[in-house]
PDB file of C-alpha atoms in Angstrom:
ATOM      1  CA  MET A   4      85.919  13.017  19.408  1.00  0.00           C
ATOM      2  CA  VAL A   5      86.401  12.630  23.120  1.00  0.00           C
ATOM      3  CA  GLU A   6      84.510   9.801  24.688  1.00  0.00           C
ATOM      4  CA  TYR A   7      81.995  10.623  27.526  1.00  0.00           C
ATOM      5  CA  ALA A   8      80.513   8.170  29.947  1.00  0.00           C
ATOM      6  CA  VAL A   9      77.826   8.493  32.568  1.00  0.00           C
ATOM      7  CA  GLN A  10      79.586   8.052  35.881  1.00  0.00           C
ATOM      8  CA  SER A  11      77.047   8.931  38.515  1.00  0.00           C
ATOM      9  CA  ALA A  12      73.572  10.380  39.149  1.00  0.00           C
ATOM     10  CA  GLY A  13      72.952  13.214  41.561  1.00  0.00           C
ATOM     11  CA  GLY A  14      70.269  13.576  44.160  1.00  0.00           C
ATOM     12  CA  THR A  15      67.632  15.586  42.499  1.00  0.00           C
ATOM     13  CA  GLY A  16      65.261  12.738  41.893  1.00  0.00           C
ATOM     14  CA  ALA A  17      65.940  11.555  38.331  1.00  0.00           C
ATOM     15  CA  ASP A  18      65.210   7.862  37.682  1.00  0.00           C
ATOM     16  CA  GLU A  19      65.802   5.410  34.859  1.00  0.00           C
ATOM     17  CA  ASP A  20      62.390   6.005  33.316  1.00  0.00           C
ATOM     18  CA  SER A  21      62.568   9.812  33.183  1.00  0.00           C
ATOM     19  CA  ALA A  22      64.877  12.090  31.198  1.00  0.00           C
ATOM     20  CA  PRO A  23      67.297  14.121  33.298  1.00  0.00           C
ATOM     21  CA  THR A  24      66.639  17.805  33.732  1.00  0.00           C
ATOM     22  CA  THR A  25      70.087  18.875  34.847  1.00  0.00           C
ATOM     23  CA  VAL A  26      73.309  17.324  33.464  1.00  0.00           C
ATOM     24  CA  LEU A  27      76.791  18.108  34.552  1.00  0.00           C
ATOM     25  CA  LEU A  28      79.544  17.567  31.953  1.00  0.00           C
ATOM     26  CA  CYS A  29      82.876  17.148  33.679  1.00  0.00           C
ATOM     27  CA  GLY A  30      85.842  17.753  31.470  1.00  0.00           C
ATOM     28  CA  SER A  31      87.994  20.417  29.862  1.00  0.00           C
ATOM     29  CA  GLY A  32      85.720  20.948  26.878  1.00  0.00           C
ATOM     30  CA  GLY A  33      88.840  21.736  24.939  1.00  0.00           C
ATOM     31  CA  PRO A  34      89.301  24.017  21.882  1.00  0.00           C
ATOM     32  CA  THR A  35      88.128  21.600  19.244  1.00  0.00           C
ATOM     33  CA  GLY A  36      84.466  21.237  19.958  1.00  0.00           C
ATOM     34  CA  GLU A  37      84.392  17.913  21.826  1.00  0.00           C
ATOM     35  CA  MET A  38      82.178  19.548  24.384  1.00  0.00           C
ATOM     36  CA  TRP A  39      79.231  18.976  22.043  1.00  0.00           C
ATOM     37  CA  GLY A  40      79.712  15.165  21.983  1.00  0.00           C
ATOM     38  CA  PRO A  41      77.422  14.041  24.860  1.00  0.00           C
ATOM     39  CA  LEU A  42      74.594  16.347  23.666  1.00  0.00           C
ATOM     40  CA  TRP A  43      74.337  14.795  20.236  1.00  0.00           C
ATOM     41  CA  ALA A  44      75.213  11.120  20.624  1.00  0.00           C
ATOM     42  CA  GLN A  45      71.565  10.165  20.444  1.00  0.00           C
ATOM     43  CA  ARG A  46      69.819  13.373  19.356  1.00  0.00           C
ATOM     44  CA  ASP A  47      69.150  15.025  16.014  1.00  0.00           C
ATOM     45  CA  PRO A  48      69.904  18.714  16.304  1.00  0.00           C
ATOM     46  CA  ARG A  49      67.288  19.558  13.674  1.00  0.00           C
ATOM     47  CA  GLU A  50      64.658  18.464  16.099  1.00  0.00           C
ATOM     48  CA  THR A  51      66.018  20.495  18.944  1.00  0.00           C
ATOM     49  CA  ASN A  52      65.916  24.115  20.285  1.00  0.00           C
ATOM     50  CA  VAL A  53      69.139  25.233  21.803  1.00  0.00           C
ATOM     51  CA  LEU A  54      69.836  28.129  24.155  1.00  0.00           C
ATOM     52  CA  ALA A  55      73.606  28.803  24.618  1.00  0.00           C
ATOM     53  CA  ILE A  56      74.829  30.704  27.611  1.00  0.00           C
ATOM     54  CA  THR A  57      78.415  31.986  27.041  1.00  0.00           C
ATOM     55  CA  ASP A  58      80.785  34.366  28.750  1.00  0.00           C
ATOM     56  CA  ARG A  59      83.665  34.257  26.209  1.00  0.00           C
ATOM     57  CA  ARG A  60      82.481  33.881  22.617  1.00  0.00           C
ATOM     58  CA  ASN A  61      80.136  36.167  20.776  1.00  0.00           C
ATOM     59  CA  PRO A  62      77.040  34.537  19.206  1.00  0.00           C
ATOM     60  CA  VAL A  63      78.466  34.439  15.680  1.00  0.00           C
ATOM     61  CA  GLU A  64      81.512  32.418  16.921  1.00  0.00           C
ATOM     62  CA  TRP A  65      79.062  30.090  18.728  1.00  0.00           C
ATOM     63  CA  LEU A  66      77.154  29.468  15.526  1.00  0.00           C
ATOM     64  CA  ASP A  67      80.380  28.894  13.588  1.00  0.00           C
ATOM     65  CA  ASP A  68      81.564  26.387  16.194  1.00  0.00           C
ATOM     66  CA  TRP A  69      78.293  24.568  16.171  1.00  0.00           C
ATOM     67  CA  GLU A  70      78.291  24.263  12.359  1.00  0.00           C
ATOM     68  CA  GLU A  71      81.921  23.053  12.282  1.00  0.00           C
ATOM     69  CA  HIS A  72      81.502  20.328  15.008  1.00  0.00           C
ATOM     70  CA  VAL A  73      77.866  19.398  14.852  1.00  0.00           C
ATOM     71  CA  GLY A  74      76.785  20.287  11.304  1.00  0.00           C
ATOM     72  CA  ASP A  75      73.053  20.823  11.220  1.00  0.00           C
ATOM     73  CA  LEU A  76      71.779  23.851  12.999  1.00  0.00           C
ATOM     74  CA  PRO A  77      69.040  23.556  15.731  1.00  0.00           C
ATOM     75  CA  ARG A  78      65.437  24.293  14.806  1.00  0.00           C
ATOM     76  CA  LYS A  79      65.469  27.372  17.018  1.00  0.00           C
ATOM     77  CA  THR A  80      68.501  29.041  18.642  1.00  0.00           C
ATOM     78  CA  GLY A  81      69.194  31.741  21.232  1.00  0.00           C
ATOM     79  CA  VAL A  82      72.156  33.126  23.070  1.00  0.00           C
ATOM     80  CA  ILE A  83      72.584  34.662  26.494  1.00  0.00           C
ATOM     81  CA  ARG A  84      75.813  36.661  26.843  1.00  0.00           C
ATOM     82  CA  VAL A  85      76.992  36.857  30.434  1.00  0.00           C
ATOM     83  CA  GLY A  86      79.393  39.406  31.848  1.00  0.00           C
ATOM     84  CA  ARG A  87      79.505  41.791  28.901  1.00  0.00           C
ATOM     85  CA  PRO A  88      77.006  43.882  26.984  1.00  0.00           C
ATOM     86  CA  LEU A  89      76.145  42.879  23.478  1.00  0.00           C
ATOM     87  CA  ASP A  90      78.375  44.602  20.959  1.00  0.00           C
ATOM     88  CA  SER A  91      76.338  45.389  17.833  1.00  0.00           C
ATOM     89  CA  SER A  92      79.583  45.657  15.661  1.00  0.00           C
ATOM     90  CA  VAL A  93      80.425  42.048  16.553  1.00  0.00           C
ATOM     91  CA  ASP A  94      77.510  40.068  18.100  1.00  0.00           C
ATOM     92  CA  LEU A  95      74.976  41.114  15.497  1.00  0.00           C
ATOM     93  CA  ASP A  96      77.089  40.703  12.342  1.00  0.00           C
ATOM     94  CA  ARG A  97      75.614  37.513  11.035  1.00  0.00           C
ATOM     95  CA  SER A  98      76.307  37.934   7.364  1.00  0.00           C
ATOM     96  CA  LYS A  99      77.462  34.280   7.183  1.00  0.00           C
ATOM     97  CA  HIS A 100      74.238  33.111   8.718  1.00  0.00           C
ATOM     98  CA  GLU A 101      71.558  34.811   6.647  1.00  0.00           C
ATOM     99  CA  GLY A 102      68.019  33.728   7.447  1.00  0.00           C
ATOM    100  CA  ILE A 103      68.878  32.341  10.837  1.00  0.00           C
ATOM    101  CA  SER A 104      66.870  33.761  13.716  1.00  0.00           C
ATOM    102  CA  LEU A 105      69.231  34.244  16.691  1.00  0.00           C
ATOM    103  CA  PRO A 106      67.588  36.122  19.518  1.00  0.00           C
ATOM    104  CA  LEU A 107      70.157  37.619  21.832  1.00  0.00           C
ATOM    105  CA  THR A 108      70.078  38.481  25.514  1.00  0.00           C
ATOM    106  CA  SER A 109      72.682  40.126  27.719  1.00  0.00           C
ATOM    107  CA  VAL A 110      73.146  39.603  31.455  1.00  0.00           C
ATOM    108  CA  GLU A 111      75.839  42.053  32.093  1.00  0.00           C
ATOM    109  CA  ARG A 112      76.459  41.260  35.803  1.00  0.00           C
ATOM    110  CA  PRO A 113      77.543  37.636  36.238  1.00  0.00           C
ATOM    111  CA  GLY A 114      76.394  37.635  39.880  1.00  0.00           C
ATOM    112  CA  ASP A 115      72.829  38.612  39.020  1.00  0.00           C
ATOM    113  CA  LEU A 116      71.392  35.084  39.257  1.00  0.00           C
ATOM    114  CA  GLY A 117      67.780  36.421  39.246  1.00  0.00           C
ATOM    115  CA  GLU A 118      68.306  38.056  35.808  1.00  0.00           C
ATOM    116  CA  LEU A 119      69.988  34.927  34.461  1.00  0.00           C
ATOM    117  CA  TYR A 120      67.270  32.627  35.757  1.00  0.00           C
ATOM    118  CA  THR A 121      64.536  34.863  34.242  1.00  0.00           C
ATOM    119  CA  ALA A 122      66.289  35.061  30.881  1.00  0.00           C
ATOM    120  CA  ILE A 123      66.682  31.214  30.715  1.00  0.00           C
ATOM    121  CA  THR A 124      63.120  30.484  31.639  1.00  0.00           C
ATOM    122  CA  LEU A 125      61.737  33.015  29.219  1.00  0.00           C
ATOM    123  CA  TYR A 126      63.428  31.250  26.280  1.00  0.00           C
ATOM    124  CA  ALA A 127      62.262  27.787  27.547  1.00  0.00           C
ATOM    125  CA  SER A 128      58.726  29.079  28.143  1.00  0.00           C
ATOM    126  CA  GLU A 129      58.587  30.579  24.642  1.00  0.00           C
ATOM    127  CA  TRP A 130      59.641  27.243  23.083  1.00  0.00           C
ATOM    128  CA  LEU A 131      57.311  25.191  25.299  1.00  0.00           C
ATOM    129  CA  HIS A 132      54.703  24.630  22.570  1.00  0.00           C
ATOM    130  CA  THR A 133      57.054  23.603  19.874  1.00  0.00           C
ATOM    131  CA  ASP A 134      57.533  19.975  18.902  1.00  0.00           C
ATOM    132  CA  GLU A 135      61.236  20.137  19.501  1.00  0.00           C
ATOM    133  CA  LYS A 136      63.086  19.239  22.680  1.00  0.00           C
ATOM    134  CA  THR A 137      64.686  22.348  24.366  1.00  0.00           C
ATOM    135  CA  ILE A 138      68.297  22.211  25.455  1.00  0.00           C
ATOM    136  CA  ILE A 139      69.993  24.741  27.672  1.00  0.00           C
ATOM    137  CA  TRP A 140      73.796  24.816  27.234  1.00  0.00           C
ATOM    138  CA  LEU A 141      75.933  26.655  29.816  1.00  0.00           C
ATOM    139  CA  GLU A 142      79.444  26.978  28.466  1.00  0.00           C
ATOM    140  CA  SER A 143      81.156  27.009  31.909  1.00  0.00           C
ATOM    141  CA  LEU A 144      80.231  27.118  35.547  1.00  0.00           C
ATOM    142  CA  THR A 145      83.441  28.765  36.456  1.00  0.00           C
ATOM    143  CA  PRO A 146      82.218  32.447  36.126  1.00  0.00           C
ATOM    144  CA  LEU A 147      79.183  31.714  38.365  1.00  0.00           C
ATOM    145  CA  LEU A 148      81.383  30.052  41.035  1.00  0.00           C
ATOM    146  CA  GLU A 149      83.878  32.941  40.894  1.00  0.00           C
ATOM    147  CA  HIS A 150      81.120  35.623  41.351  1.00  0.00           C
ATOM    148  CA  VAL A 151      78.633  34.042  43.666  1.00  0.00           C
ATOM    149  CA  GLY A 152      80.268  31.036  45.222  1.00  0.00           C
ATOM    150  CA  ILE A 153      79.261  27.390  45.503  1.00  0.00           C
ATOM    151  CA  GLN A 154      76.134  27.699  47.610  1.00  0.00           C
ATOM    152  CA  ARG A 155      74.381  30.255  45.378  1.00  0.00           C
ATOM    153  CA  THR A 156      75.402  28.339  42.298  1.00  0.00           C
ATOM    154  CA  LEU A 157      73.838  25.196  43.759  1.00  0.00           C
ATOM    155  CA  ASP A 158      70.692  27.124  44.580  1.00  0.00           C
ATOM    156  CA  LEU A 159      70.411  28.269  40.981  1.00  0.00           C
ATOM    157  CA  VAL A 160      70.879  24.669  39.666  1.00  0.00           C
ATOM    158  CA  GLU A 161      68.137  23.440  41.988  1.00  0.00           C
ATOM    159  CA  ARG A 162      65.809  26.287  41.094  1.00  0.00           C
ATOM    160  CA  LEU A 163      66.342  25.953  37.459  1.00  0.00           C
ATOM    161  CA  GLY A 164      65.971  22.132  37.591  1.00  0.00           C
ATOM    162  CA  ASP A 165      62.502  22.525  39.204  1.00  0.00           C
ATOM    163  CA  ARG A 166      61.357  25.067  36.659  1.00  0.00           C
ATOM    164  CA  LEU A 167      62.842  23.293  33.590  1.00  0.00           C
ATOM    165  CA  GLU A 168      61.322  20.048  34.571  1.00  0.00           C
ATOM    166  CA  THR A 169      57.800  21.657  34.220  1.00  0.00           C
ATOM    167  CA  LEU A 170      58.854  23.005  30.833  1.00  0.00           C
ATOM    168  CA  GLY A 171      60.257  19.715  29.542  1.00  0.00           C
ATOM    169  CA  ALA A 172      63.683  21.206  28.981  1.00  0.00           C
ATOM    170  CA  THR A 173      67.163  19.874  29.860  1.00  0.00           C
ATOM    171  CA  ALA A 174      70.050  21.943  31.008  1.00  0.00           C
ATOM    172  CA  TYR A 175      73.695  20.984  30.372  1.00  0.00           C
ATOM    173  CA  PHE A 176      76.388  22.633  32.563  1.00  0.00           C
ATOM    174  CA  ARG A 177      80.100  22.188  31.853  1.00  0.00           C
ATOM    175  CA  LEU A 178      82.671  22.028  34.594  1.00  0.00           C
ATOM    176  CA  ASP A 179      86.426  21.724  34.372  1.00  0.00           C
ATOM    177  CA  PRO A 180      87.207  20.002  37.732  1.00  0.00           C
ATOM    178  CA  ALA A 181      90.991  20.938  37.490  1.00  0.00           C
ATOM    179  CA  ALA A 182      89.925  24.597  37.753  1.00  0.00           C
ATOM    180  CA  HIS A 183      88.318  24.130  41.161  1.00  0.00           C
ATOM    181  CA  GLU A 184      88.912  22.519  44.521  1.00  0.00           C
ATOM    182  CA  ASP A 185      87.861  18.903  44.862  1.00  0.00           C
ATOM    183  CA  TYR A 186      85.358  19.796  47.425  1.00  0.00           C
ATOM    184  CA  THR A 187      83.551  22.209  45.014  1.00  0.00           C
ATOM    185  CA  ALA A 188      83.522  19.664  42.190  1.00  0.00           C
ATOM    186  CA  GLU A 189      82.132  16.976  44.493  1.00  0.00           C
ATOM    187  CA  LEU A 190      79.332  19.191  45.814  1.00  0.00           C
ATOM    188  CA  LEU A 191      78.366  20.003  42.291  1.00  0.00           C
ATOM    189  CA  ARG A 192      78.393  16.402  41.145  1.00  0.00           C
ATOM    190  CA  SER A 193      75.956  15.459  43.925  1.00  0.00           C
ATOM    191  CA  SER A 194      73.506  18.088  42.864  1.00  0.00           C
ATOM    192  CA  PHE A 195      72.776  17.135  39.317  1.00  0.00           C
ATOM    193  CA  ASP A 196      70.407  14.515  37.945  1.00  0.00           C
ATOM    194  CA  VAL A 197      73.145  13.029  35.889  1.00  0.00           C
ATOM    195  CA  VAL A 198      76.893  13.499  35.882  1.00  0.00           C
ATOM    196  CA  VAL A 199      78.852  12.698  32.667  1.00  0.00           C
ATOM    197  CA  GLU A 200      82.649  12.324  32.879  1.00  0.00           C
ATOM    198  CA  SER A 201      85.021  12.913  30.083  1.00  0.00           C
ATOM    199  CA  GLU A 202      87.612  10.132  29.657  1.00  0.00           C
ATOM    200  CA  GLU A 203      89.840  12.738  28.049  1.00  0.00           C
ATOM    201  CA  PHE A 204      89.855  14.626  31.354  1.00  0.00           C
ATOM    202  CA  GLU A 205      90.445  11.481  33.367  1.00  0.00           C
ATOM    203  CA  THR A 206      93.546  10.540  31.418  1.00  0.00           C
ATOM    204  CA  ARG A 207      95.119  14.004  31.391  1.00  0.00           C
ATOM    205  CA  PRO A 208      97.286  15.162  34.301  1.00  0.00           C
ATOM    206  CA  SER A 209      95.556  17.844  36.363  1.00  0.00           C
ATOM    207  CA  ALA A 210      98.782  19.374  37.491  1.00  0.00           C
ATOM    208  CA  ILE A 211     101.772  20.920  35.814  1.00  0.00           C
ATOM    209  CA  PRO A 212     105.380  20.372  36.842  1.00  0.00           C
ATOM    210  CA  ASP A 213     106.518  22.232  39.946  1.00  0.00           C
ATOM    211  CA  GLY A 214     108.159  25.564  39.099  1.00  0.00           C
ATOM    212  CA  THR A 215     106.631  25.894  35.602  1.00  0.00           C
ATOM    213  CA  LEU A 216     105.055  29.165  36.472  1.00  0.00           C
ATOM    214  CA  SER A 217     107.526  30.406  39.100  1.00  0.00           C
ATOM    215  CA  GLU A 218     108.947  32.837  36.473  1.00  0.00           C
ATOM    216  CA  PRO A 219     106.713  35.901  36.279  1.00  0.00           C
ATOM    217  CA  ARG A 220     107.473  36.298  32.577  1.00  0.00           C
ATOM    218  CA  ARG A 221     105.868  32.949  31.808  1.00  0.00           C
ATOM    219  CA  ARG A 222     102.732  34.022  33.812  1.00  0.00           C
ATOM    220  CA  THR A 223     102.701  37.194  31.725  1.00  0.00           C
ATOM    221  CA  VAL A 224     102.787  35.181  28.472  1.00  0.00           C
ATOM    222  CA  LEU A 225      99.768  33.131  29.570  1.00  0.00           C
ATOM    223  CA  ARG A 226      97.888  36.286  30.513  1.00  0.00           C
ATOM    224  CA  ALA A 227      98.627  37.750  27.036  1.00  0.00           C
ATOM    225  CA  LEU A 228      97.357  34.618  25.291  1.00  0.00           C
ATOM    226  CA  ARG A 229      94.300  34.488  27.554  1.00  0.00           C
ATOM    227  CA  THR A 230      93.382  38.100  26.688  1.00  0.00           C
ATOM    228  CA  ALA A 231      94.038  37.582  22.990  1.00  0.00           C
ATOM    229  CA  ASN A 232      91.936  34.372  22.934  1.00  0.00           C
ATOM    230  CA  ALA A 233      93.692  33.492  19.664  1.00  0.00           C
ATOM    231  CA  PRO A 234      97.201  32.394  18.514  1.00  0.00           C
ATOM    232  CA  LEU A 235      99.751  35.239  18.701  1.00  0.00           C
ATOM    233  CA  PRO A 236     102.864  35.825  16.707  1.00  0.00           C
ATOM    234  CA  ILE A 237     105.808  35.422  19.076  1.00  0.00           C
ATOM    235  CA  GLU A 238     106.948  38.955  18.344  1.00  0.00           C
ATOM    236  CA  GLU A 239     103.479  40.378  19.208  1.00  0.00           C
ATOM    237  CA  GLY A 240     103.465  38.254  22.467  1.00  0.00           C
ATOM    238  CA  ALA A 241     106.904  39.613  23.278  1.00  0.00           C
ATOM    239  CA  ALA A 242     105.663  43.147  22.751  1.00  0.00           C
ATOM    240  CA  ARG A 243     102.752  42.611  25.088  1.00  0.00           C
ATOM    241  CA  VAL A 244     105.055  41.081  27.734  1.00  0.00           C
ATOM    242  CA  ALA A 245     107.521  44.009  27.442  1.00  0.00           C
ATOM    243  CA  ALA A 246     104.714  46.509  27.740  1.00  0.00           C
ATOM    244  CA  ARG A 247     103.368  44.874  30.878  1.00  0.00           C
ATOM    245  CA  GLU A 248     106.792  44.634  32.471  1.00  0.00           C
ATOM    246  CA  ASN A 249     107.621  48.268  31.653  1.00  0.00           C
ATOM    247  CA  ASP A 250     104.341  49.360  33.255  1.00  0.00           C
ATOM    248  CA  ARG A 251     105.537  47.844  36.462  1.00  0.00           C
ATOM    249  CA  HIS A 252     109.147  49.078  36.331  1.00  0.00           C
ATOM    250  CA  PRO A 253     110.015  52.046  38.542  1.00  0.00           C
ATOM    251  CA  GLU A 254     111.338  55.196  37.116  1.00  0.00           C
ATOM    252  CA  GLY A 255     114.984  55.236  36.238  1.00  0.00           C
ATOM    253  CA  VAL A 256     115.126  51.585  35.244  1.00  0.00           C
ATOM    254  CA  GLU A 257     116.114  50.864  31.630  1.00  0.00           C
ATOM    255  CA  PRO A 258     112.911  49.840  29.667  1.00  0.00           C
ATOM    256  CA  VAL A 259     112.599  46.174  28.601  1.00  0.00           C
ATOM    257  CA  ASP A 260     113.443  45.628  24.924  1.00  0.00           C
ATOM    258  CA  ALA A 261     110.680  43.632  23.141  1.00  0.00           C
ATOM    259  CA  ARG A 262     113.331  42.130  20.767  1.00  0.00           C
ATOM    260  CA  LEU A 263     115.318  40.746  23.611  1.00  0.00           C
ATOM    261  CA  VAL A 264     112.011  39.422  25.232  1.00  0.00           C
ATOM    262  CA  ALA A 265     111.182  37.614  22.017  1.00  0.00           C
ATOM    263  CA  ILE A 266     114.597  35.787  22.135  1.00  0.00           C
ATOM    264  CA  ASP A 267     114.129  35.050  25.786  1.00  0.00           C
ATOM    265  CA  LEU A 268     110.628  33.594  25.110  1.00  0.00           C
ATOM    266  CA  GLN A 269     111.692  31.479  22.136  1.00  0.00           C
ATOM    267  CA  HIS A 270     114.686  29.946  23.854  1.00  0.00           C
ATOM    268  CA  ALA A 271     113.717  29.812  27.488  1.00  0.00           C
ATOM    269  CA  HIS A 272     110.155  30.292  28.484  1.00  0.00           C
ATOM    270  CA  LEU A 273     108.005  28.992  25.586  1.00  0.00           C
ATOM    271  CA  PRO A 274     109.741  25.575  25.551  1.00  0.00           C
ATOM    272  CA  LYS A 275     109.014  25.205  29.290  1.00  0.00           C
ATOM    273  CA  LEU A 276     105.380  26.144  28.845  1.00  0.00           C
ATOM    274  CA  ALA A 277     105.045  23.793  25.854  1.00  0.00           C
ATOM    275  CA  GLU A 278     106.684  20.975  27.800  1.00  0.00           C
ATOM    276  CA  ALA A 279     104.072  21.459  30.479  1.00  0.00           C
ATOM    277  CA  GLY A 280     101.343  21.331  28.024  1.00  0.00           C
ATOM    278  CA  LEU A 281     100.123  24.864  28.526  1.00  0.00           C
ATOM    279  CA  VAL A 282     100.997  26.308  25.151  1.00  0.00           C
ATOM    280  CA  GLU A 283     101.515  25.102  21.539  1.00  0.00           C
ATOM    281  CA  VAL A 284     104.316  26.739  19.508  1.00  0.00           C
ATOM    282  CA  ASP A 285     104.210  26.705  15.706  1.00  0.00           C
ATOM    283  CA  THR A 286     107.964  27.287  15.030  1.00  0.00           C
ATOM    284  CA  GLU A 287     107.439  27.514  11.222  1.00  0.00           C
ATOM    285  CA  ARG A 288     104.829  30.228  11.453  1.00  0.00           C
ATOM    286  CA  ARG A 289     106.254  31.631  14.663  1.00  0.00           C
ATOM    287  CA  LEU A 290     102.910  31.481  16.422  1.00  0.00           C
ATOM    288  CA  VAL A 291     102.074  30.591  20.033  1.00  0.00           C
ATOM    289  CA  SER A 292      98.600  29.632  21.353  1.00  0.00           C
ATOM    290  CA  LEU A 293      97.029  28.263  24.527  1.00  0.00           C
ATOM    291  CA  ASN A 294      96.745  24.503  24.690  1.00  0.00           C
ATOM    292  CA  VAL A 295      94.373  24.383  27.638  1.00  0.00           C
ATOM    293  CA  PRO A 296      90.973  25.923  28.421  1.00  0.00           C
ATOM    294  CA  VAL A 297      90.904  29.506  29.726  1.00  0.00           C
ATOM    295  CA  GLU A 298      89.497  28.566  33.129  1.00  0.00           C
ATOM    296  CA  ARG A 299      92.311  26.037  33.570  1.00  0.00           C
ATOM    297  CA  VAL A 300      94.846  28.819  32.826  1.00  0.00           C
ATOM    298  CA  ASP A 301      93.210  30.995  35.469  1.00  0.00           C
ATOM    299  CA  ALA A 302      93.479  28.257  38.032  1.00  0.00           C
ATOM    300  CA  TYR A 303      97.135  27.658  37.343  1.00  0.00           C
ATOM    301  CA  LEU A 304      97.884  31.397  37.514  1.00  0.00           C
ATOM    302  CA  ASP A 305      95.965  31.783  40.775  1.00  0.00           C
ATOM    303  CA  ARG A 306      97.876  28.901  42.271  1.00  0.00           C
ATOM    304  CA  ALA A 307     101.236  30.239  41.136  1.00  0.00           C
ATOM    305  CA  GLU A 308     100.431  33.679  42.588  1.00  0.00           C
ATOM    306  CA  ALA A 309      99.303  32.113  45.828  1.00  0.00           C
ATOM    307  CA  ASP A 310     102.577  30.220  46.016  1.00  0.00           C
ATOM    308  CA  ASP A 311     104.408  33.536  45.569  1.00  0.00           C
ATOM    309  CA  ASP A 312     102.426  35.111  48.382  1.00  0.00           C
ATOM    310  CA  ASP A 313     103.293  32.204  50.613  1.00  0.00           C
ATOM    311  CA  ARG A 314     106.968  32.601  49.874  1.00  0.00           C
ATOM    312  CA  ASP A 315     106.803  36.346  50.519  1.00  0.00           C
ATOM    313  CA  VAL A 316     105.195  35.712  53.862  1.00  0.00           C
ATOM    314  CA  GLY A 317     107.878  33.156  54.664  1.00  0.00           C
ATOM    315  CA  ASP A 318     110.638  35.575  53.782  1.00  0.00           C
ATOM    316  CA  VAL A 319     109.398  38.310  56.213  1.00  0.00           C
TER     317      VAL A 319
END
């Protein structure tokens, strides 16, 4: 389990004698559930109501992750899905969790902060008269920052803080600082009651070796893994890369052969990506998977494409 430590307090008025209303968790979160650590170090989940706000995982996956890394389920649970409508074939299939009440809400437009604020406060208000503490868990601030910018995100944090304080709830927001400019991360840190830093994040390099993503094919591999959101057989990854490259090829150019792409990936590109810590390759099972959070992949890809644009401008 990754260790977390309180590094600083923001400027929203929290003091030593009062519980914080807004908490910023700074760290990658990672794929193994360490993101739950700071919530449960001194709290019994069975005496807690938890509302999860997620843009990537469906509610069943969220429950599975909770049970694997925390154990006991909360007294009451709810999920707000941001950016996508609820899919009844996936989101509502809870056969493994019979008897669990899991009310679901969808905020289909990530930039609709009014709808998101209303959805959060409705859950917190409904749970106000229970004996359990209410926790709001926002999986990542990155989608909000991408859709509405830093100032509107800060306005939402302040507005939620004021409302949740009256409801006796605490909101945890996760931020991967490596996915954002230092200025953005520092503004966010100064706006929360408490900031908790992950030692895992502090000790891990926030940059990758220069030139790692200069090859377009490596960037295409990362995009394929990001879309799959699961380990891919090398051959399937090669097929996705070949299909994407063929889509971009002009007419009259010989199509890319997926078998040759698989050889190229295995001997040239995947070792470079693995060396940079971006992917993990299981040579025995011939599987490749992301080794960093999705938002960090997005930041690396954006940076690499910006570098390409700068080189193109310089060549003109």
